[in-house]
mmCIF file with all atom_site columns, C-alpha atoms in Angstrom:
data_model
loop_
_atom_site.group_PDB
_atom_site.id
_atom_site.type_symbol
_atom_site.label_atom_id
_atom_site.label_alt_id
_atom_site.label_comp_id
_atom_site.label_asym_id
_atom_site.label_entity_id
_atom_site.label_seq_id
_atom_site.pdbx_PDB_ins_code
_atom_site.Cartn_x
_atom_site.Cartn_y
_atom_site.Cartn_z
_atom_site.occupancy
_atom_site.B_iso_or_equiv
_atom_site.pdbx_formal_charge
_atom_site.auth_seq_id
_atom_site.auth_comp_id
_atom_site.auth_asym_id
_atom_site.auth_atom_id
_atom_site.pdbx_PDB_model_num
ATOM 1   C CA . MET A 1 1   ? 62.147  -1.609 3.251  1.00 0.00 ? 12  MET A CA 1
ATOM 2   C CA . ARG A 1 2   ? 60.507  -5.040 3.567  1.00 0.00 ? 13  ARG A CA 1
ATOM 3   C CA . LEU A 1 3   ? 57.958  -3.488 5.890  1.00 0.00 ? 14  LEU A CA 1
ATOM 4   C CA . LEU A 1 4   ? 57.111  -0.842 3.279  1.00 0.00 ? 15  LEU A CA 1
ATOM 5   C CA . ILE A 1 5   ? 56.617  -3.525 0.577  1.00 0.00 ? 16  ILE A CA 1
ATOM 6   C CA . ILE A 1 6   ? 54.414  -5.637 2.844  1.00 0.00 ? 17  ILE A CA 1
ATOM 7   C CA . PHE A 1 7   ? 52.385  -2.567 3.814  1.00 0.00 ? 18  PHE A CA 1
ATOM 8   C CA . THR A 1 8   ? 51.956  -1.587 0.132  1.00 0.00 ? 19  THR A CA 1
ATOM 9   C CA . LEU A 1 9   ? 50.805  -5.100 -0.797 1.00 0.00 ? 20  LEU A CA 1
ATOM 10  C CA . LEU A 1 10  ? 48.313  -5.102 2.052  1.00 0.00 ? 21  LEU A CA 1
ATOM 11  C CA . ILE A 1 11  ? 46.896  -1.755 0.954  1.00 0.00 ? 22  ILE A CA 1
ATOM 12  C CA . LEU A 1 12  ? 46.609  -2.892 -2.682 1.00 0.00 ? 23  LEU A CA 1
ATOM 13  C CA . ASN A 1 13  ? 44.921  -6.093 -1.565 1.00 0.00 ? 24  ASN A CA 1
ATOM 14  C CA . LEU A 1 14  ? 42.416  -4.203 0.594  1.00 0.00 ? 25  LEU A CA 1
ATOM 15  C CA . PHE A 1 15  ? 41.409  -1.849 -2.205 1.00 0.00 ? 26  PHE A CA 1
ATOM 16  C CA . GLY A 1 16  ? 41.428  -4.362 -5.053 1.00 0.00 ? 27  GLY A CA 1
ATOM 17  C CA . ASP A 1 17  ? 38.501  -4.543 -7.494 1.00 0.00 ? 28  ASP A CA 1
ATOM 18  C CA . ASP A 1 18  ? 37.287  -7.788 -5.951 1.00 0.00 ? 29  ASP A CA 1
ATOM 19  C CA . ASP A 1 19  ? 36.281  -6.048 -2.733 1.00 0.00 ? 30  ASP A CA 1
ATOM 20  C CA . ILE A 1 20  ? 34.173  -3.243 -4.213 1.00 0.00 ? 31  ILE A CA 1
ATOM 21  C CA . ILE A 1 21  ? 30.574  -3.561 -3.066 1.00 0.00 ? 32  ILE A CA 1
ATOM 22  C CA . THR A 1 22  ? 28.009  -2.526 -5.621 1.00 0.00 ? 33  THR A CA 1
ATOM 23  C CA . LYS A 1 23  ? 24.386  -1.558 -5.019 1.00 0.00 ? 34  LYS A CA 1
ATOM 24  C CA . ASP A 1 24  ? 23.318  -4.938 -6.470 1.00 0.00 ? 35  ASP A CA 1
ATOM 25  C CA . ASP A 1 25  ? 25.313  -6.743 -3.778 1.00 0.00 ? 36  ASP A CA 1
ATOM 26  C CA . LEU A 1 26  ? 23.362  -5.171 -0.931 1.00 0.00 ? 37  LEU A CA 1
ATOM 27  C CA . ASP A 1 27  ? 20.558  -7.199 0.621  1.00 0.00 ? 38  ASP A CA 1
ATOM 28  C CA . ILE A 1 28  ? 17.337  -5.185 0.797  1.00 0.00 ? 39  ILE A CA 1
ATOM 29  C CA . ASN A 1 29  ? 16.502  -6.735 4.181  1.00 0.00 ? 40  ASN A CA 1
ATOM 30  C CA . ASN A 1 30  ? 19.469  -4.930 5.702  1.00 0.00 ? 41  ASN A CA 1
ATOM 31  C CA . SER A 1 31  ? 17.669  -1.588 5.557  1.00 0.00 ? 42  SER A CA 1
ATOM 32  C CA . PHE A 1 32  ? 17.283  0.538  8.657  1.00 0.00 ? 43  PHE A CA 1
ATOM 33  C CA . ILE A 1 33  ? 13.549  -0.159 8.952  1.00 0.00 ? 44  ILE A CA 1
ATOM 34  C CA . THR A 1 34  ? 11.597  -3.128 7.619  1.00 0.00 ? 45  THR A CA 1
ATOM 35  C CA . LYS A 1 35  ? 8.685   -2.774 5.220  1.00 0.00 ? 46  LYS A CA 1
ATOM 36  C CA . TYR A 1 36  ? 6.365   -3.967 8.004  1.00 0.00 ? 47  TYR A CA 1
ATOM 37  C CA . GLU A 1 37  ? 7.671   -1.336 10.461 1.00 0.00 ? 48  GLU A CA 1
ATOM 38  C CA . TYR A 1 38  ? 7.477   1.381  7.803  1.00 0.00 ? 49  TYR A CA 1
ATOM 39  C CA . GLY A 1 39  ? 3.907   0.372  6.968  1.00 0.00 ? 50  GLY A CA 1
ATOM 40  C CA . LYS A 1 40  ? 2.957   0.377  10.654 1.00 0.00 ? 51  LYS A CA 1
ATOM 41  C CA . MET A 1 41  ? 4.465   3.815  11.129 1.00 0.00 ? 52  MET A CA 1
ATOM 42  C CA . LEU A 1 42  ? 2.496   5.160  8.156  1.00 0.00 ? 53  LEU A CA 1
ATOM 43  C CA . TYR A 1 43  ? -0.716  3.399  9.273  1.00 0.00 ? 54  TYR A CA 1
ATOM 44  C CA . MET A 1 44  ? -0.498  4.975  12.720 1.00 0.00 ? 55  MET A CA 1
ATOM 45  C CA . ASN A 1 45  ? 0.424   8.462  11.463 1.00 0.00 ? 56  ASN A CA 1
ATOM 46  C CA . PRO A 1 46  ? 0.664   8.938  7.698  1.00 0.00 ? 57  PRO A CA 1
ATOM 47  C CA . ARG A 1 47  ? 0.142   12.693 7.451  1.00 0.00 ? 58  ARG A CA 1
ATOM 48  C CA . GLY A 1 48  ? -1.663  13.917 10.519 1.00 0.00 ? 59  GLY A CA 1
ATOM 49  C CA . ILE A 1 49  ? -4.551  11.602 11.356 1.00 0.00 ? 60  ILE A CA 1
ATOM 50  C CA . GLY A 1 50  ? -3.669  7.910  11.407 1.00 0.00 ? 61  GLY A CA 1
ATOM 51  C CA . CYS A 1 51  ? -5.620  5.210  9.557  1.00 0.00 ? 62  CYS A CA 1
ATOM 52  C CA . ASN A 1 52  ? -6.110  3.491  12.918 1.00 0.00 ? 63  ASN A CA 1
ATOM 53  C CA . ASN A 1 53  ? -8.229  6.395  14.197 1.00 0.00 ? 64  ASN A CA 1
ATOM 54  C CA . CYS A 1 54  ? -11.046 5.418  11.831 1.00 0.00 ? 65  CYS A CA 1
ATOM 55  C CA . HIS A 1 55  ? -10.317 1.893  10.645 1.00 0.00 ? 66  HIS A CA 1
ATOM 56  C CA . GLY A 1 56  ? -9.146  0.640  14.042 1.00 0.00 ? 67  GLY A CA 1
ATOM 57  C CA . ASP A 1 57  ? -5.864  -0.838 15.212 1.00 0.00 ? 68  ASP A CA 1
ATOM 58  C CA . ASP A 1 58  ? -6.792  -4.094 13.467 1.00 0.00 ? 69  ASP A CA 1
ATOM 59  C CA . ALA A 1 59  ? -7.977  -2.431 10.190 1.00 0.00 ? 70  ALA A CA 1
ATOM 60  C CA . ARG A 1 60  ? -11.394 -4.076 10.547 1.00 0.00 ? 71  ARG A CA 1
ATOM 61  C CA . GLY A 1 61  ? -13.279 -0.784 10.571 1.00 0.00 ? 72  GLY A CA 1
ATOM 62  C CA . LYS A 1 62  ? -15.319 0.818  13.306 1.00 0.00 ? 73  LYS A CA 1
ATOM 63  C CA . LYS A 1 63  ? -18.145 3.242  13.970 1.00 0.00 ? 74  LYS A CA 1
ATOM 64  C CA . ILE A 1 64  ? -16.876 6.787  14.072 1.00 0.00 ? 75  ILE A CA 1
ATOM 65  C CA . VAL A 1 65  ? -20.023 8.680  15.033 1.00 0.00 ? 76  VAL A CA 1
ATOM 66  C CA . ASP A 1 66  ? -23.826 8.611  15.137 1.00 0.00 ? 77  ASP A CA 1
ATOM 67  C CA . PHE A 1 67  ? -25.613 11.818 14.172 1.00 0.00 ? 78  PHE A CA 1
ATOM 68  C CA . LYS A 1 68  ? -29.061 13.227 13.399 1.00 0.00 ? 79  LYS A CA 1
ATOM 69  C CA . HIS A 1 69  ? -29.895 14.710 10.038 1.00 0.00 ? 80  HIS A CA 1
ATOM 70  C CA . THR A 1 70  ? -33.109 16.572 9.219  1.00 0.00 ? 81  THR A CA 1
ATOM 71  C CA . GLN A 1 71  ? -34.340 16.736 5.655  1.00 0.00 ? 82  GLN A CA 1
ATOM 72  C CA . ASN A 1 72  ? -37.809 17.838 4.524  1.00 0.00 ? 83  ASN A CA 1
ATOM 73  C CA . ASP A 1 73  ? -39.002 17.866 8.138  1.00 0.00 ? 84  ASP A CA 1
ATOM 74  C CA . GLU A 1 74  ? -37.955 14.230 8.583  1.00 0.00 ? 85  GLU A CA 1
ATOM 75  C CA . GLU A 1 75  ? -35.301 13.234 11.083 1.00 0.00 ? 86  GLU A CA 1
ATOM 76  C CA . TYR A 1 76  ? -32.756 10.564 10.212 1.00 0.00 ? 87  TYR A CA 1
ATOM 77  C CA . ILE A 1 77  ? -30.360 8.857  12.622 1.00 0.00 ? 88  ILE A CA 1
ATOM 78  C CA . CYS A 1 78  ? -27.170 8.182  10.678 1.00 0.00 ? 89  CYS A CA 1
ATOM 79  C CA . SER A 1 79  ? -23.967 6.327  11.511 1.00 0.00 ? 90  SER A CA 1
ATOM 80  C CA . LEU A 1 80  ? -20.601 7.073  9.977  1.00 0.00 ? 91  LEU A CA 1
ATOM 81  C CA . VAL A 1 81  ? -18.709 3.798  9.852  1.00 0.00 ? 92  VAL A CA 1
ATOM 82  C CA . ALA A 1 82  ? -15.170 3.359  8.510  1.00 0.00 ? 93  ALA A CA 1
ATOM 83  C CA . PRO A 1 83  ? -14.998 0.202  6.400  1.00 0.00 ? 94  PRO A CA 1
ATOM 84  C CA . ASP A 1 84  ? -12.990 -2.937 7.035  1.00 0.00 ? 95  ASP A CA 1
ATOM 85  C CA . ILE A 1 85  ? -9.786  -2.627 4.976  1.00 0.00 ? 96  ILE A CA 1
ATOM 86  C CA . LYS A 1 86  ? -8.140  -5.831 6.176  1.00 0.00 ? 97  LYS A CA 1
ATOM 87  C CA . TYR A 1 87  ? -9.218  -7.872 3.148  1.00 0.00 ? 98  TYR A CA 1
ATOM 88  C CA . ILE A 1 88  ? -9.564  -5.200 0.474  1.00 0.00 ? 99  ILE A CA 1
ATOM 89  C CA . GLU A 1 89  ? -7.855  -5.741 -2.889 1.00 0.00 ? 100 GLU A CA 1
ATOM 90  C CA . TYR A 1 90  ? -4.742  -3.659 -3.486 1.00 0.00 ? 101 TYR A CA 1
ATOM 91  C CA . ASN A 1 91  ? -6.085  -1.771 -6.526 1.00 0.00 ? 102 ASN A CA 1
ATOM 92  C CA . SER A 1 92  ? -9.167  -0.583 -4.610 1.00 0.00 ? 103 SER A CA 1
ATOM 93  C CA . PHE A 1 93  ? -7.036  0.309  -1.589 1.00 0.00 ? 104 PHE A CA 1
ATOM 94  C CA . SER A 1 94  ? -4.514  2.301  -3.612 1.00 0.00 ? 105 SER A CA 1
ATOM 95  C CA . LYS A 1 95  ? -7.198  4.139  -5.546 1.00 0.00 ? 106 LYS A CA 1
ATOM 96  C CA . LYS A 1 96  ? -9.070  5.218  -2.414 1.00 0.00 ? 107 LYS A CA 1
ATOM 97  C CA . VAL A 1 97  ? -6.005  6.363  -0.449 1.00 0.00 ? 108 VAL A CA 1
ATOM 98  C CA . ASN A 1 98  ? -5.201  9.189  -2.864 1.00 0.00 ? 109 ASN A CA 1
ATOM 99  C CA . SER A 1 99  ? -8.644  9.959  -4.296 1.00 0.00 ? 110 SER A CA 1
ATOM 100 C CA . LYS A 1 100 ? -9.772  13.520 -3.825 1.00 0.00 ? 111 LYS A CA 1
ATOM 101 C CA . LYS A 1 101 ? -13.448 12.726 -4.262 1.00 0.00 ? 112 LYS A CA 1
ATOM 102 C CA . ASN A 1 102 ? -15.764 9.755  -4.548 1.00 0.00 ? 113 ASN A CA 1
ATOM 103 C CA . GLU A 1 103 ? -17.053 8.516  -7.876 1.00 0.00 ? 114 GLU A CA 1
ATOM 104 C CA . ASN A 1 104 ? -20.591 9.570  -8.731 1.00 0.00 ? 115 ASN A CA 1
ATOM 105 C CA . LEU A 1 105 ? -23.057 7.018  -7.417 1.00 0.00 ? 116 LEU A CA 1
ATOM 106 C CA . LYS A 1 106 ? -26.826 7.097  -7.600 1.00 0.00 ? 117 LYS A CA 1
ATOM 107 C CA . PHE A 1 107 ? -28.830 6.623  -4.401 1.00 0.00 ? 118 PHE A CA 1
ATOM 108 C CA . GLU A 1 108 ? -32.460 5.798  -3.819 1.00 0.00 ? 119 GLU A CA 1
ATOM 109 C CA . LYS A 1 109 ? -34.627 8.475  -2.218 1.00 0.00 ? 120 LYS A CA 1
ATOM 110 C CA . ASP A 1 110 ? -34.750 6.606  1.100  1.00 0.00 ? 121 ASP A CA 1
ATOM 111 C CA . GLN A 1 111 ? -30.936 6.285  1.311  1.00 0.00 ? 122 GLN A CA 1
ATOM 112 C CA . VAL A 1 112 ? -30.541 9.726  2.886  1.00 0.00 ? 123 VAL A CA 1
ATOM 113 C CA . CYS A 1 113 ? -27.792 8.747  5.326  1.00 0.00 ? 124 CYS A CA 1
ATOM 114 C CA . ASP A 1 114 ? -25.848 6.703  2.769  1.00 0.00 ? 125 ASP A CA 1
ATOM 115 C CA . LYS A 1 115 ? -25.906 9.561  0.261  1.00 0.00 ? 126 LYS A CA 1
ATOM 116 C CA . LEU A 1 116 ? -25.005 12.180 2.855  1.00 0.00 ? 127 LEU A CA 1
ATOM 117 C CA . ILE A 1 117 ? -21.996 10.229 4.129  1.00 0.00 ? 128 ILE A CA 1
ATOM 118 C CA . TYR A 1 118 ? -20.837 9.260  0.641  1.00 0.00 ? 129 TYR A CA 1
ATOM 119 C CA . LYS A 1 119 ? -21.033 12.834 -0.645 1.00 0.00 ? 130 LYS A CA 1
ATOM 120 C CA . ALA A 1 120 ? -19.198 14.131 2.442  1.00 0.00 ? 131 ALA A CA 1
ATOM 121 C CA . ASN A 1 121 ? -16.145 12.032 1.436  1.00 0.00 ? 132 ASN A CA 1
ATOM 122 C CA . VAL A 1 122 ? -14.640 12.052 4.932  1.00 0.00 ? 133 VAL A CA 1
ATOM 123 C CA . MET A 1 123 ? -11.607 9.976  3.918  1.00 0.00 ? 134 MET A CA 1
ATOM 124 C CA . PRO A 1 124 ? -8.624  12.353 4.055  1.00 0.00 ? 135 PRO A CA 1
ATOM 125 C CA . THR A 1 125 ? -6.371  12.685 1.020  1.00 0.00 ? 136 THR A CA 1
ATOM 126 C CA . TYR A 1 126 ? -2.810  11.845 2.022  1.00 0.00 ? 137 TYR A CA 1
ATOM 127 C CA . PHE A 1 127 ? -0.881  12.473 -1.225 1.00 0.00 ? 138 PHE A CA 1
ATOM 128 C CA . MET A 1 128 ? 1.151   9.287  -0.800 1.00 0.00 ? 139 MET A CA 1
ATOM 129 C CA . VAL A 1 129 ? 3.613   7.826  -3.246 1.00 0.00 ? 140 VAL A CA 1
ATOM 130 C CA . GLU A 1 130 ? 3.157   4.240  -4.389 1.00 0.00 ? 141 GLU A CA 1
ATOM 131 C CA . GLU A 1 131 ? 5.912   2.968  -2.077 1.00 0.00 ? 142 GLU A CA 1
ATOM 132 C CA . GLU A 1 132 ? 4.074   4.344  0.968  1.00 0.00 ? 143 GLU A CA 1
ATOM 133 C CA . ILE A 1 133 ? 0.746   2.874  -0.139 1.00 0.00 ? 144 ILE A CA 1
ATOM 134 C CA . GLU A 1 134 ? 2.394   -0.511 -0.713 1.00 0.00 ? 145 GLU A CA 1
ATOM 135 C CA . ALA A 1 135 ? 4.002   -0.384 2.742  1.00 0.00 ? 146 ALA A CA 1
ATOM 136 C CA . ILE A 1 136 ? 0.693   0.357  4.486  1.00 0.00 ? 147 ILE A CA 1
ATOM 137 C CA . TYR A 1 137 ? -1.056  -2.358 2.506  1.00 0.00 ? 148 TYR A CA 1
ATOM 138 C CA . TYR A 1 138 ? 1.739   -4.792 3.382  1.00 0.00 ? 149 TYR A CA 1
ATOM 139 C CA . TYR A 1 139 ? 1.388   -3.912 7.070  1.00 0.00 ? 150 TYR A CA 1
ATOM 140 C CA . ILE A 1 140 ? -2.394  -4.378 7.006  1.00 0.00 ? 151 ILE A CA 1
ATOM 141 C CA . GLN A 1 141 ? -2.102  -7.760 5.288  1.00 0.00 ? 152 GLN A CA 1
ATOM 142 C CA . ASN A 1 142 ? 0.555   -8.954 7.737  1.00 0.00 ? 153 ASN A CA 1
ATOM 143 C CA . MET A 1 143 ? -0.628  -7.465 11.037 1.00 0.00 ? 154 MET A CA 1
ATOM 144 C CA . ARG A 1 144 ? 0.471   -9.430 14.044 1.00 0.00 ? 155 ARG A CA 1
#
């Protein structure tokens, strides 16, 4: 009988209100993957082509391709260069990641290559949620 009472008290003590863990008690750093690792994963392969393919492993940008363009019997040698995104402000970064098209800009007549590349809008649209964009931005800002 004493054993049954001791066992009952132990069970009641184990399941008492003081031992209930709420969501607020959990430390966010105990998640399965860190924000840095999540950002790196998304940077390397967000939805198909990774950011690193164009912006480089260090996010400093790189030349993607040189090409010839002929317009009005004139030949232009153009270079498509992905920009440095290492030091971009968050608002600009976030806006560009999910934009479907570039804003309308005016170009001078001699800016054939600039206009052509800008109008092509080669940046893929990834349809990311804000948490994903924040994670990639965090990774870029804290690259090791």
